[in-house]
Coordinates of C-alpha atoms in Angstrom, one line a residue:
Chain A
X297 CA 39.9 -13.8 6.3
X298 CA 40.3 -16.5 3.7
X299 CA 37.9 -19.1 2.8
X300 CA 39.5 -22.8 3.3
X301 CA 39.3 -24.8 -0.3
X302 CA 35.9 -26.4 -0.5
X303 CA 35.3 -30.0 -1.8
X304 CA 33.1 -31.7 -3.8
X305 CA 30.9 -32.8 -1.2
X306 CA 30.3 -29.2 -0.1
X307 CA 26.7 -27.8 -1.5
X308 CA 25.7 -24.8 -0.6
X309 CA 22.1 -25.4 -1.6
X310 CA 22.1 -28.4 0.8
X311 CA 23.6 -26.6 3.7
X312 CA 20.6 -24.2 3.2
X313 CA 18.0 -26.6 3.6
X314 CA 20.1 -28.0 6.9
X315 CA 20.1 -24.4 8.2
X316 CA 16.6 -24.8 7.9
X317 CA 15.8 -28.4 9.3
X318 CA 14.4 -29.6 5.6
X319 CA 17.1 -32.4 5.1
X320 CA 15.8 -36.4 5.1
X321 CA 17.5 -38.3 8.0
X322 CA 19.9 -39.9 5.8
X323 CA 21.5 -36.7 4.4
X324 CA 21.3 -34.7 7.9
X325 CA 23.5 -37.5 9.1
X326 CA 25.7 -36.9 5.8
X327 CA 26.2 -33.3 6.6
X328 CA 26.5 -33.8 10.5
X329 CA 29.7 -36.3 9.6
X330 CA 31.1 -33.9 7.0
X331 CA 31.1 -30.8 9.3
X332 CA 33.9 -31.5 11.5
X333 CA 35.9 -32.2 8.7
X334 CA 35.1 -28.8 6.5
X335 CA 35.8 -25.4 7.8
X336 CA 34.7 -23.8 4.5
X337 CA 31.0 -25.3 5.3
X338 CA 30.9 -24.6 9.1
X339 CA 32.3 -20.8 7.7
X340 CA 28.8 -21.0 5.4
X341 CA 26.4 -22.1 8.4
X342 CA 27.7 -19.6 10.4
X343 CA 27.3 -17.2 7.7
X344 CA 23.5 -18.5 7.6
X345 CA 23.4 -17.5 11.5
X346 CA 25.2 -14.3 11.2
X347 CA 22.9 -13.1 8.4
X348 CA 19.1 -13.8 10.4
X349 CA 20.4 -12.5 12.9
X350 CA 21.5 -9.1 11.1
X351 CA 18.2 -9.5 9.8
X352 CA 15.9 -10.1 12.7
X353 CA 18.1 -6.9 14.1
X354 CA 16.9 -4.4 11.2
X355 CA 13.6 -5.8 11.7
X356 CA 13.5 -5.2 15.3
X357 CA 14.5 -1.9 14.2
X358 CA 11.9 -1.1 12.0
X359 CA 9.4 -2.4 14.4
X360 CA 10.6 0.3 17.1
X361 CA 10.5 3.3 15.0
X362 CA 6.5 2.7 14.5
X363 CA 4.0 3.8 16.9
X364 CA 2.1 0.4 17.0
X365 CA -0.6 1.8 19.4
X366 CA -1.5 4.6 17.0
X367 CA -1.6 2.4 14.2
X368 CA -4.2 0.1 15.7
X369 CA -5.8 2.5 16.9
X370 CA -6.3 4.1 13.7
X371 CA -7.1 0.8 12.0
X372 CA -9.7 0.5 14.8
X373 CA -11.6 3.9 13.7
X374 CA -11.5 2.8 9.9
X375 CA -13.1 -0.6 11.0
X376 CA -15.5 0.9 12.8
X377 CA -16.2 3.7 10.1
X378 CA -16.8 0.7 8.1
X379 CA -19.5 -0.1 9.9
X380 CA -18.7 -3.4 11.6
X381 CA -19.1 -6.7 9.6
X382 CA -22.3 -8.3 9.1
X383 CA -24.1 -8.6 13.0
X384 CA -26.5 -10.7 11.7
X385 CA -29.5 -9.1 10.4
X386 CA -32.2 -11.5 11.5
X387 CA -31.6 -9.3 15.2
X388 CA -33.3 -6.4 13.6
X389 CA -36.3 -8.0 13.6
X390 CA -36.7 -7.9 17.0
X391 CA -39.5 -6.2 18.3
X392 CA -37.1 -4.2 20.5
X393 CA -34.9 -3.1 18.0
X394 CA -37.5 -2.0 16.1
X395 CA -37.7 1.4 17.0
X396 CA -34.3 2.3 15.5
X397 CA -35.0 1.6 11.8
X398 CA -38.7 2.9 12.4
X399 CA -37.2 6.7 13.4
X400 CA -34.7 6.6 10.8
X401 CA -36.9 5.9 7.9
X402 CA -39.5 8.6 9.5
X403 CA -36.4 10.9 9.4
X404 CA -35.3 9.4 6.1
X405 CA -39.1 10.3 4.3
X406 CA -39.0 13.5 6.1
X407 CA -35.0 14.2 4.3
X408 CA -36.4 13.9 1.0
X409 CA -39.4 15.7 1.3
X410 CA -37.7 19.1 1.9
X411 CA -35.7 20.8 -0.6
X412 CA -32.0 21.2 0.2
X413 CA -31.6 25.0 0.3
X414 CA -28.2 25.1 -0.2
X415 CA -25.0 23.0 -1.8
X416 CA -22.5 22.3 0.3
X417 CA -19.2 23.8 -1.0
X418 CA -15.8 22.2 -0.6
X419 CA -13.7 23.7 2.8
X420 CA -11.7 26.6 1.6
X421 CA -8.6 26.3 3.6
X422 CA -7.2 22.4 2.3
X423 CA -5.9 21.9 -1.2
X424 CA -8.5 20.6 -3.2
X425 CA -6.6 17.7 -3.6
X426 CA -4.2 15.7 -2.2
X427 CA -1.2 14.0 -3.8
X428 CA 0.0 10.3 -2.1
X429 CA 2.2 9.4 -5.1
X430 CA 3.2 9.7 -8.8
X431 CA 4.9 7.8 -11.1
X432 CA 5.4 8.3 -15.2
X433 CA 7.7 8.7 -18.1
X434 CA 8.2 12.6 -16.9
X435 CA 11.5 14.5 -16.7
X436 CA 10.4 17.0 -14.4
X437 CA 7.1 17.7 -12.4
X438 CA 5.6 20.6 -10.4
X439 CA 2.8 21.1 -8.2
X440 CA 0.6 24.1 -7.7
X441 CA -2.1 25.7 -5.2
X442 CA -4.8 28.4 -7.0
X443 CA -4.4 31.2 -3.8
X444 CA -8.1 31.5 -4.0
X445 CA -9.8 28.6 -4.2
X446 CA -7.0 26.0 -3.0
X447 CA -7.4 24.6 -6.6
X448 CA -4.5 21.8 -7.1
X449 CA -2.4 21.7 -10.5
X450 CA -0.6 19.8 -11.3
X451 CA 1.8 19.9 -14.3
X452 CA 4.3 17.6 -15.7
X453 CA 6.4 17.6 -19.0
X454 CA 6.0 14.5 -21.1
X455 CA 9.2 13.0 -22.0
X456 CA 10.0 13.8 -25.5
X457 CA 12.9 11.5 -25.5
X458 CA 11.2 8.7 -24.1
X459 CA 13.4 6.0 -22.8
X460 CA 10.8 4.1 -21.0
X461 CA 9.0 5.0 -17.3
X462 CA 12.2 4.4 -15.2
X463 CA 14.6 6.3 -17.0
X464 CA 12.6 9.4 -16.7
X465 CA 11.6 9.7 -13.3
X466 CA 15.6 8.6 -12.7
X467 CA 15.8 12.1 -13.8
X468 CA 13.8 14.0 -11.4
Chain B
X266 CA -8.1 -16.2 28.8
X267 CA -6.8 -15.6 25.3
X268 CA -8.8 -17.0 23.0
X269 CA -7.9 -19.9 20.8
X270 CA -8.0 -19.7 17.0
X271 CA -11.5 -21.4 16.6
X272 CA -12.9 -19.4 18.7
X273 CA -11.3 -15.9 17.6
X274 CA -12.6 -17.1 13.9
X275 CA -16.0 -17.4 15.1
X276 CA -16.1 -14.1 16.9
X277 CA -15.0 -12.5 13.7
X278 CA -17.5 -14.2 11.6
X279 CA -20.1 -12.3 14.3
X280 CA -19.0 -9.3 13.8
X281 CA -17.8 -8.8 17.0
X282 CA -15.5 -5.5 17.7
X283 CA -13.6 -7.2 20.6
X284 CA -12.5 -9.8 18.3
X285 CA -11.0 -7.4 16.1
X286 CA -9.4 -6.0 18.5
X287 CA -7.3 -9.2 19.5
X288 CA -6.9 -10.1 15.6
X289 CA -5.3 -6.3 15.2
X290 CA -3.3 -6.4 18.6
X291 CA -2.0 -10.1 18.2
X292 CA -0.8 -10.1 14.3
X293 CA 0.0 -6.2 13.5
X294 CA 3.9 -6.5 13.6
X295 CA 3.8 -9.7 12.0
X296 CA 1.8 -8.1 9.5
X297 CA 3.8 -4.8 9.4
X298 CA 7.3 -6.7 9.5
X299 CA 5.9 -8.7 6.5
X300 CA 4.7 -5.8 4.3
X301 CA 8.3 -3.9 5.5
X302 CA 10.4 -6.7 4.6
X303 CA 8.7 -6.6 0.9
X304 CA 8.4 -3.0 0.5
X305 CA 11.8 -1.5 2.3
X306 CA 8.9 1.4 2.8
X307 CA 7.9 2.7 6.5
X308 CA 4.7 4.7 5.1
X309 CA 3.6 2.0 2.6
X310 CA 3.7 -0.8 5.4
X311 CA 1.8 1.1 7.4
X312 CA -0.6 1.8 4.4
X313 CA -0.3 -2.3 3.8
X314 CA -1.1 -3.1 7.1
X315 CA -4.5 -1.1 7.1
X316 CA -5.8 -2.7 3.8
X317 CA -4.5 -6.1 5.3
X318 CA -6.7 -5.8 8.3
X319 CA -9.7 -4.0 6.3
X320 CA -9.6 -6.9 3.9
X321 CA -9.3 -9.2 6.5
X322 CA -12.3 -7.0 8.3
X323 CA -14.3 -7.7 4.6
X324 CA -13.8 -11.6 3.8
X325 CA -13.6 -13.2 7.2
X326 CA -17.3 -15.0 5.8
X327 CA -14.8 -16.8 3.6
X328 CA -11.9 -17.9 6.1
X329 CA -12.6 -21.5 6.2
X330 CA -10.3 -22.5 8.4
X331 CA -8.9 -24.7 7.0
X332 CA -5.2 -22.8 6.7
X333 CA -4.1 -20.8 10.4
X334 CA -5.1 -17.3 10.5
X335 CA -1.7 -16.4 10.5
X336 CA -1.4 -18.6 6.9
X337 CA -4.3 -16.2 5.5
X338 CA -2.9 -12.9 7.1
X339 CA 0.2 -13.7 5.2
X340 CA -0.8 -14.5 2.7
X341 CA -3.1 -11.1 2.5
X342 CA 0.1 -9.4 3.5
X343 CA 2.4 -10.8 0.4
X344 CA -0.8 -10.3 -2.1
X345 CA -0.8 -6.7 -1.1
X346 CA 2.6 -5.5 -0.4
X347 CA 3.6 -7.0 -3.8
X348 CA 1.0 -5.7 -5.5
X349 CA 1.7 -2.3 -3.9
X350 CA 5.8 -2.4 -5.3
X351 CA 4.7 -3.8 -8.7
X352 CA 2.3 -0.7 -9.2
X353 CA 4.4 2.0 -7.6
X354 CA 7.7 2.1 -9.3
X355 CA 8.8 4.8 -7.7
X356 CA 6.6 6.9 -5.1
X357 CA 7.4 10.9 -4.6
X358 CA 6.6 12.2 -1.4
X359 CA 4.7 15.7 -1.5
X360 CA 5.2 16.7 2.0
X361 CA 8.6 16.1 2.3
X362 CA 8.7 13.1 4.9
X363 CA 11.8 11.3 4.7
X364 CA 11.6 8.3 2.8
X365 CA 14.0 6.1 5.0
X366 CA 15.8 7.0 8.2
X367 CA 19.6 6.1 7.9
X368 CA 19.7 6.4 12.0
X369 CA 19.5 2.7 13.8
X370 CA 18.0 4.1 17.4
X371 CA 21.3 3.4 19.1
X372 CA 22.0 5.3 21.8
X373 CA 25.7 5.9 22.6
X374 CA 26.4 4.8 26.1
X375 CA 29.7 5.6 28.0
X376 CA 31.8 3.3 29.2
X377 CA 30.7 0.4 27.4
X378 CA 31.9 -1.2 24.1
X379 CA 29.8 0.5 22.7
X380 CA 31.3 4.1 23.1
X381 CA 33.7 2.6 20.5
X382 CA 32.8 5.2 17.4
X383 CA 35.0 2.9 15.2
X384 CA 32.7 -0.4 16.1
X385 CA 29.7 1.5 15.8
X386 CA 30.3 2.5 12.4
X387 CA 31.1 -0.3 11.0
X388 CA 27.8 -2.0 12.6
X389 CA 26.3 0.8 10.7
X390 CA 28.3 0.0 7.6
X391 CA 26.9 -3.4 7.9
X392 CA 23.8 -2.6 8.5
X393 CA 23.9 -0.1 5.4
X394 CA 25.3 -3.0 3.2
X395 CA 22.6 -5.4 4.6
X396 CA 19.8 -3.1 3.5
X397 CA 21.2 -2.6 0.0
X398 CA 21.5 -6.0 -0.4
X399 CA 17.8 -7.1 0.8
X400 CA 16.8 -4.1 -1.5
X401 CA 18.2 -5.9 -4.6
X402 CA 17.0 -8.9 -4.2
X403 CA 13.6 -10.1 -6.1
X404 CA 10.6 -9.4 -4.3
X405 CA 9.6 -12.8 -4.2
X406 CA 13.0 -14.1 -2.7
X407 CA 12.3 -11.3 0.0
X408 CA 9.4 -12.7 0.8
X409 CA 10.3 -16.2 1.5
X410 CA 13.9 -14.8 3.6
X411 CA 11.6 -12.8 5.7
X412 CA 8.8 -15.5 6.4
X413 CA 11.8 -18.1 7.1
X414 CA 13.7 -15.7 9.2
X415 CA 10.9 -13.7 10.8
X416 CA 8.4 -16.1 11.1
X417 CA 10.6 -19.4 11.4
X418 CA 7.7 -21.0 8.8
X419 CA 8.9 -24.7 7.3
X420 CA 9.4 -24.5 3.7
X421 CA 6.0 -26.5 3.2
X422 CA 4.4 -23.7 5.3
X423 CA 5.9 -21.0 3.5
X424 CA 4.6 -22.9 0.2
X425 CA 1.1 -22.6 1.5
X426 CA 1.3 -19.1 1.8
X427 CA 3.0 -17.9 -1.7
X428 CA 1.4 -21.5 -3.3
X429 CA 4.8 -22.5 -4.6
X430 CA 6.2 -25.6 -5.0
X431 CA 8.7 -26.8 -1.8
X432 CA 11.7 -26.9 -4.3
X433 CA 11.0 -23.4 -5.4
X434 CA 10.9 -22.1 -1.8
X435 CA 14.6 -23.9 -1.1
X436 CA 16.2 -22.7 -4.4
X437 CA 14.8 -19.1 -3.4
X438 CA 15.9 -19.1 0.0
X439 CA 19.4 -20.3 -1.0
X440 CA 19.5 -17.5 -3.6
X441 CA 18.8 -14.5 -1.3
X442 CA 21.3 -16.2 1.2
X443 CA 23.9 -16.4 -1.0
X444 CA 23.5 -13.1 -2.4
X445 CA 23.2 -11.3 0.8
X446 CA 26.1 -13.4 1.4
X447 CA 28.3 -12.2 -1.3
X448 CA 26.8 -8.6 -0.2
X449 CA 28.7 -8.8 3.4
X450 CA 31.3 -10.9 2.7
X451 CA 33.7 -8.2 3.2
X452 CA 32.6 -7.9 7.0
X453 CA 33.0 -11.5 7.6
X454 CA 34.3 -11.6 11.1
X455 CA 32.6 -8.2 12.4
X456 CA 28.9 -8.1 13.7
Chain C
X166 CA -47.7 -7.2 16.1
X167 CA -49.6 -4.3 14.3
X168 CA -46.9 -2.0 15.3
X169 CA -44.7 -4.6 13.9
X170 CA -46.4 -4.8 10.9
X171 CA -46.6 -0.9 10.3
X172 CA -42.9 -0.2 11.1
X173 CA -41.8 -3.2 8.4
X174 CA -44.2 -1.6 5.6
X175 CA -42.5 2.3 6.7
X176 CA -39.5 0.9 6.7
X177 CA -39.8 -0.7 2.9
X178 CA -41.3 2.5 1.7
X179 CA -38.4 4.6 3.1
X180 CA -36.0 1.8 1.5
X181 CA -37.7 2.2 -2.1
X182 CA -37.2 6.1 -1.9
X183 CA -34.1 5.9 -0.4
X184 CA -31.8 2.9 -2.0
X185 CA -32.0 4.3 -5.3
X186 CA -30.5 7.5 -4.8
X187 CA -28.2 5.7 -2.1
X188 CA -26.9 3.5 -5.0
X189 CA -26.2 6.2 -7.1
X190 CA -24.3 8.3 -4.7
X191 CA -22.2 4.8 -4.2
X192 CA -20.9 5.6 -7.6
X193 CA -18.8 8.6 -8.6
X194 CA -19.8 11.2 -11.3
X195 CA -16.6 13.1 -12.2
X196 CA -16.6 15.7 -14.5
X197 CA -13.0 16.0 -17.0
X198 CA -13.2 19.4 -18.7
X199 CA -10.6 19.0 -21.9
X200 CA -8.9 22.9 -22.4
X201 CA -6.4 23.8 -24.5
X202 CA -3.9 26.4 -23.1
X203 CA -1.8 28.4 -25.6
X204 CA -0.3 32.4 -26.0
X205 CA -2.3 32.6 -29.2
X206 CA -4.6 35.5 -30.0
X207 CA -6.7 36.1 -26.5
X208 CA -9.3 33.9 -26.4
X209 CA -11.6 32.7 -23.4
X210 CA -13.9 30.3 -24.3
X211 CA -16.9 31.2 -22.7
X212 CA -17.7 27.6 -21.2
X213 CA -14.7 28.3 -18.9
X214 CA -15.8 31.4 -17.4
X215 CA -15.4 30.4 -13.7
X216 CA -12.5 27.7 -14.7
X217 CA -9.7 30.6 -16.5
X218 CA -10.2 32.7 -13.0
X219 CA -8.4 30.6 -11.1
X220 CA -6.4 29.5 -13.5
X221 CA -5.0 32.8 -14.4
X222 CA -3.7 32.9 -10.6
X223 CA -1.1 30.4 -11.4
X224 CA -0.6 30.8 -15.6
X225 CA -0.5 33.3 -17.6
X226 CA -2.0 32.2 -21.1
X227 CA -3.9 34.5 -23.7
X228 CA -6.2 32.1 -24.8
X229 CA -8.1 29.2 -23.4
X230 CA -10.6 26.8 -25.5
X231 CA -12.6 24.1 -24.7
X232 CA -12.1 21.6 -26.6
X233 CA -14.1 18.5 -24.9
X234 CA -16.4 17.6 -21.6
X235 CA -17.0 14.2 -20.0
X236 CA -18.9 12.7 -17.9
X237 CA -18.0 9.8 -15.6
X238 CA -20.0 7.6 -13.0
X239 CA -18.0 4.8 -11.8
X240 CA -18.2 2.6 -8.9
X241 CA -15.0 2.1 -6.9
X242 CA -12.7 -0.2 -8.8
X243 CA -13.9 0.6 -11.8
X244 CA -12.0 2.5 -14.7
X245 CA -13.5 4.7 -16.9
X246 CA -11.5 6.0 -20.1
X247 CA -11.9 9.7 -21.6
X248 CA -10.1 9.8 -25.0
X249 CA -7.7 13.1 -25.0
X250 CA -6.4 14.5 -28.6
X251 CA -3.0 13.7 -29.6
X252 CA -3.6 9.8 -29.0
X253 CA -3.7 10.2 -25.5
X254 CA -6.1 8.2 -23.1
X255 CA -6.9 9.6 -19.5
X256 CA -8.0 6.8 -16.9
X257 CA -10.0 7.9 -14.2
X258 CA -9.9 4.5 -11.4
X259 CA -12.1 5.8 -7.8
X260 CA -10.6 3.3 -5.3
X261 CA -12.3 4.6 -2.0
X262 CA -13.0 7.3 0.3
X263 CA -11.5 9.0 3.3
X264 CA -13.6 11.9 5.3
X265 CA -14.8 14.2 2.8
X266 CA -12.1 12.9 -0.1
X267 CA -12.3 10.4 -2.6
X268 CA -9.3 8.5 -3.6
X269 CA -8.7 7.5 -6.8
X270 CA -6.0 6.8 -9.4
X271 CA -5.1 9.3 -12.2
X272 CA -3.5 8.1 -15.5
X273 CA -2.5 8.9 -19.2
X274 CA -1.6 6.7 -21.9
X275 CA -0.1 7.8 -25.1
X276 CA 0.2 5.5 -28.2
X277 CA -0.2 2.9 -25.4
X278 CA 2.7 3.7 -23.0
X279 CA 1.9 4.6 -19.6
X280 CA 3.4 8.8 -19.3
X281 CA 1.3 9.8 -16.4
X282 CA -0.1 8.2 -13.1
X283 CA -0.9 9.6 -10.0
X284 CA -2.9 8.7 -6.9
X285 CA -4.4 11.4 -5.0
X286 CA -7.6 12.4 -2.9
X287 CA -9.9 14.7 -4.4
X288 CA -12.3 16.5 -1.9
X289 CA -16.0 15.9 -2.9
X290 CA -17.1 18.3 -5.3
X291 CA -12.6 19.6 -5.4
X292 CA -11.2 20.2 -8.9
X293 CA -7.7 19.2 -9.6
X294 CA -6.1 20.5 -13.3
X295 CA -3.3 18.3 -14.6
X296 CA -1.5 19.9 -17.0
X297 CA 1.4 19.6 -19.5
X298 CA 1.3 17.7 -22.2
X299 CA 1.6 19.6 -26.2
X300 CA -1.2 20.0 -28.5
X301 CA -1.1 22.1 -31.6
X302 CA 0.1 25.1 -30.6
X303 CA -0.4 24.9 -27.1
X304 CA -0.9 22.4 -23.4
X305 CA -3.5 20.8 -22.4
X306 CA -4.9 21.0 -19.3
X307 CA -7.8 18.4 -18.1
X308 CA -9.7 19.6 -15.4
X309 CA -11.1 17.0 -12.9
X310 CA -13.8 17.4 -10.7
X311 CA -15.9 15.1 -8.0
X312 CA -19.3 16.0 -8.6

């Protein structure tokens, strides 16, 4: 489809902000009168439209392919892992809510007093560590797991050529 | 009744759980859509949106109201997911989930327009072309397409939230228009 | 009110015993083991008994040396800095927890330039080795572990 010539009163830039409802009175009226008479900017404004609406599309998209429930649920657990936020600490003075802090401290005195027989030891059976994501000046990397102790190694060849981070992990 | 604003803010200063729950349920997908539109990344904007909230969770004692809630969310959200794509180049996934879906959801249906294979490949070409397009452009013109075109915010608004000046938003808006423009300008006419 | 009174004092006693130790386990001690890896004439350092065991699972090196320990306690956010031979700089950055793991973010810097970065979760008292990079004759390999 070709684009009808523009003229000099066409700016992009303006149509833009009158897209977006940011133009003064006096140049909304402007662009209002030079519509009717300019293809090439109505072409633009619908170009505006077509492109939100593409856009509000792949958003809509993206919001359907995540489980929004289990998200907030999960968020809710690591909130409440967190503890809660302050609850106002002048309430634990209250003679009724005395008792918890009271049996925890007992417990607390009674925790240190006795030697721990034992170390904990990490769980056999998961890698001893995890790896969420890796970036560097490498040309290749691999990734290991001891069969024994689920040790994690991790081993990664410097880039002797070094062109800078981006060109090497281009090459993996 | 939902609760209004002041009154959600004063319930989170409290610590109270139920308000939490109505800050989580009423601004997750604007907060997801934000960090998504930024990062391009599925896993990462769910990863954003947790530290949004668990930040939001931490400083509420500092919220003085005197921007929305939505403003500071935001503003959390843009702080985060930038900082998340300015530190992570390039992430590698370890257990091999894939990185971006090229599948759109649509379901075929017979007998409709739809059922047109031809149509609905080029809505997918489209779509394809769109994405690359939004993935090129800066991170900071991203941001201020997606709260103009997601979150319909004035340009004064949108400077609040990324503290730039209203000029700057305008000439960055225009920019990511015209180069997702020039991106699709072969499928002028389709859609 | 005398219950009152002797359930405040128990409680500040259990806090004096308690906090400091609670303080210290908010920090984390990690432990970076600095071995050099090569084919030369067999060699196991003796201060890696335990460590060239597993080790030996995945590589198959004749000799193994110990060339430096460290010892780091740092609160989350914070970076601490072990200096590695050849110029090299590993940055050790805890930035939370999740379950029994701690998250934090691996790096190395050589003559300044960022070669190496990785975020991962180590399980508390979990070693990972990262290895690769030349020295003399040989790799290193830095083993990391959550104490």
């Amino acid at each position: 489809m070709k684009t009808p010539p523009r003229n000099k009163l066409c700016s992009t830039e303006q149509l833009s902000r009158f897209h977006d409802g940011e133009l003064d009175a006096r140049e909304r009226r402007q662009v209002e009168s030079h519509l009717p008479n300019c293809p090439s900017c109505r072409i633009v404004l619908e170009d505006f439209d077509r492109l939100g609406h593409l856009y509000r599309r792949q958003a809509d998209q993206a919001l359907a392919a995540v489980d929004m429930s289990a998200l907030e649920q999960s968020l809710l657990t690591r909130m409440q892992q967190r503890g809660g936020a302050s609850a106002g600490w002048r309430t634990w003075l209250k003679p009724t809510r005395l008792l918890i802090p009271v049996t925890v401290a007992a417990l607390a005195l009674v925790f240190f007093m006795i030697p721990r027989p034992f170390n904990s030891v990490p769980n056999g059976s998961a890698p001893s560590a995890i790896i969420n994501s890796f970036t560097g000046s490498v040309t290749s990397v691999m990734l290991f797991e001891t069969p024994n102790t689920h040790q994690t190694i991790i081993w990664f060849k410097e880039d002797s050529t070094a062109n800078g981070e981006n060109d090497a992990v281009e090459n993996l | 009744m939902p609760w209004d604003e002041p009154t959600l803010v004063a319930l989170l200063k409290q610590g109270r759980e139920e308000a939490y729950k109505v800050l989580v349920q009423r601004y997750q997908e604007k907060v997801y859509l934000l960090a998504y539109g930024i990062t391009l990344d599925a896993e990462e904007s769910r990863d954003i949106v947790q530290e949004v909230f668990l930040k939001a969770f931490q400083s509420i004692g500092k919220f003085k109201g005197q921007a929305r809630l939505a403003t500071w969310l935001h503003r959390i959200t843009v702080n985060q997911s930038l900082n998340w794509r300015r530190r992570w180049k390039r992430r590698l996934r370890w257990h091999h989930h894939p990185i971006e879906s090229e599948e759109d959801g649509e379901s075929l249906e017979l007998g409709t327009d739809e059922y047109q294979a031809a149509n609905l490949y080029e809505r997918r070409e489209i779509d394809r072309a769109f994405k690359k397009a939004l993935a090129q452009l800066p991170e900071d013109a991203r941001a201020v397409y997606i709260l103009k075109e997601i979150e319909g915010l004035s340009y004064e608004e949108i400077g609040r939230t990324l503290n730039l000046k209203k000029g700057t938003v305008s000439s960055r808006l225009f920019y990511a228009r015209k180069r997702l423009q020039e991106a699709l300008s072969a499928y002028r006419g389709s859609v | 009110m005398p219950l009152r009174i002797f359930s405040i004092l128990l409680l500040a006693a259990s806090l004096m015993l308690i906090l400091p130790t609670a303080w210290a386990a908010d920090n984390v001690n990690i432990g970076i083991k600095t071995i050099l890896a090569s084919n030369d004439k067999q060699y196991q350092d003796p201060q890696l008994k335990g460590i060239i065991d597993e080790l030996q699972t995945v590589f198959r090196f004749t000799a193994y040396r110990l060339l430096g320990q460290d010892r780091l306690s740092l609160a989350t956010g914070e970076t601490g800095n072990v200096s590695l031979p050849g110029g090299r700089v590993l940055s050790v950055t805890p930035t939370g927890s999740r379950g029994n793991r701690t998250q934090m973010d691996l790096g190395i810097t050589k003559a300044g330039r960022r070669i190496f970065e990785t975020r991962i979760e180590l399980l508390n008292r979990g070693t990972i080795t990262v290895g690769g990079p030349r020295h003399e004759n040989g790799f290193l390999l830095l083993n990391i572990t959550s104490e």
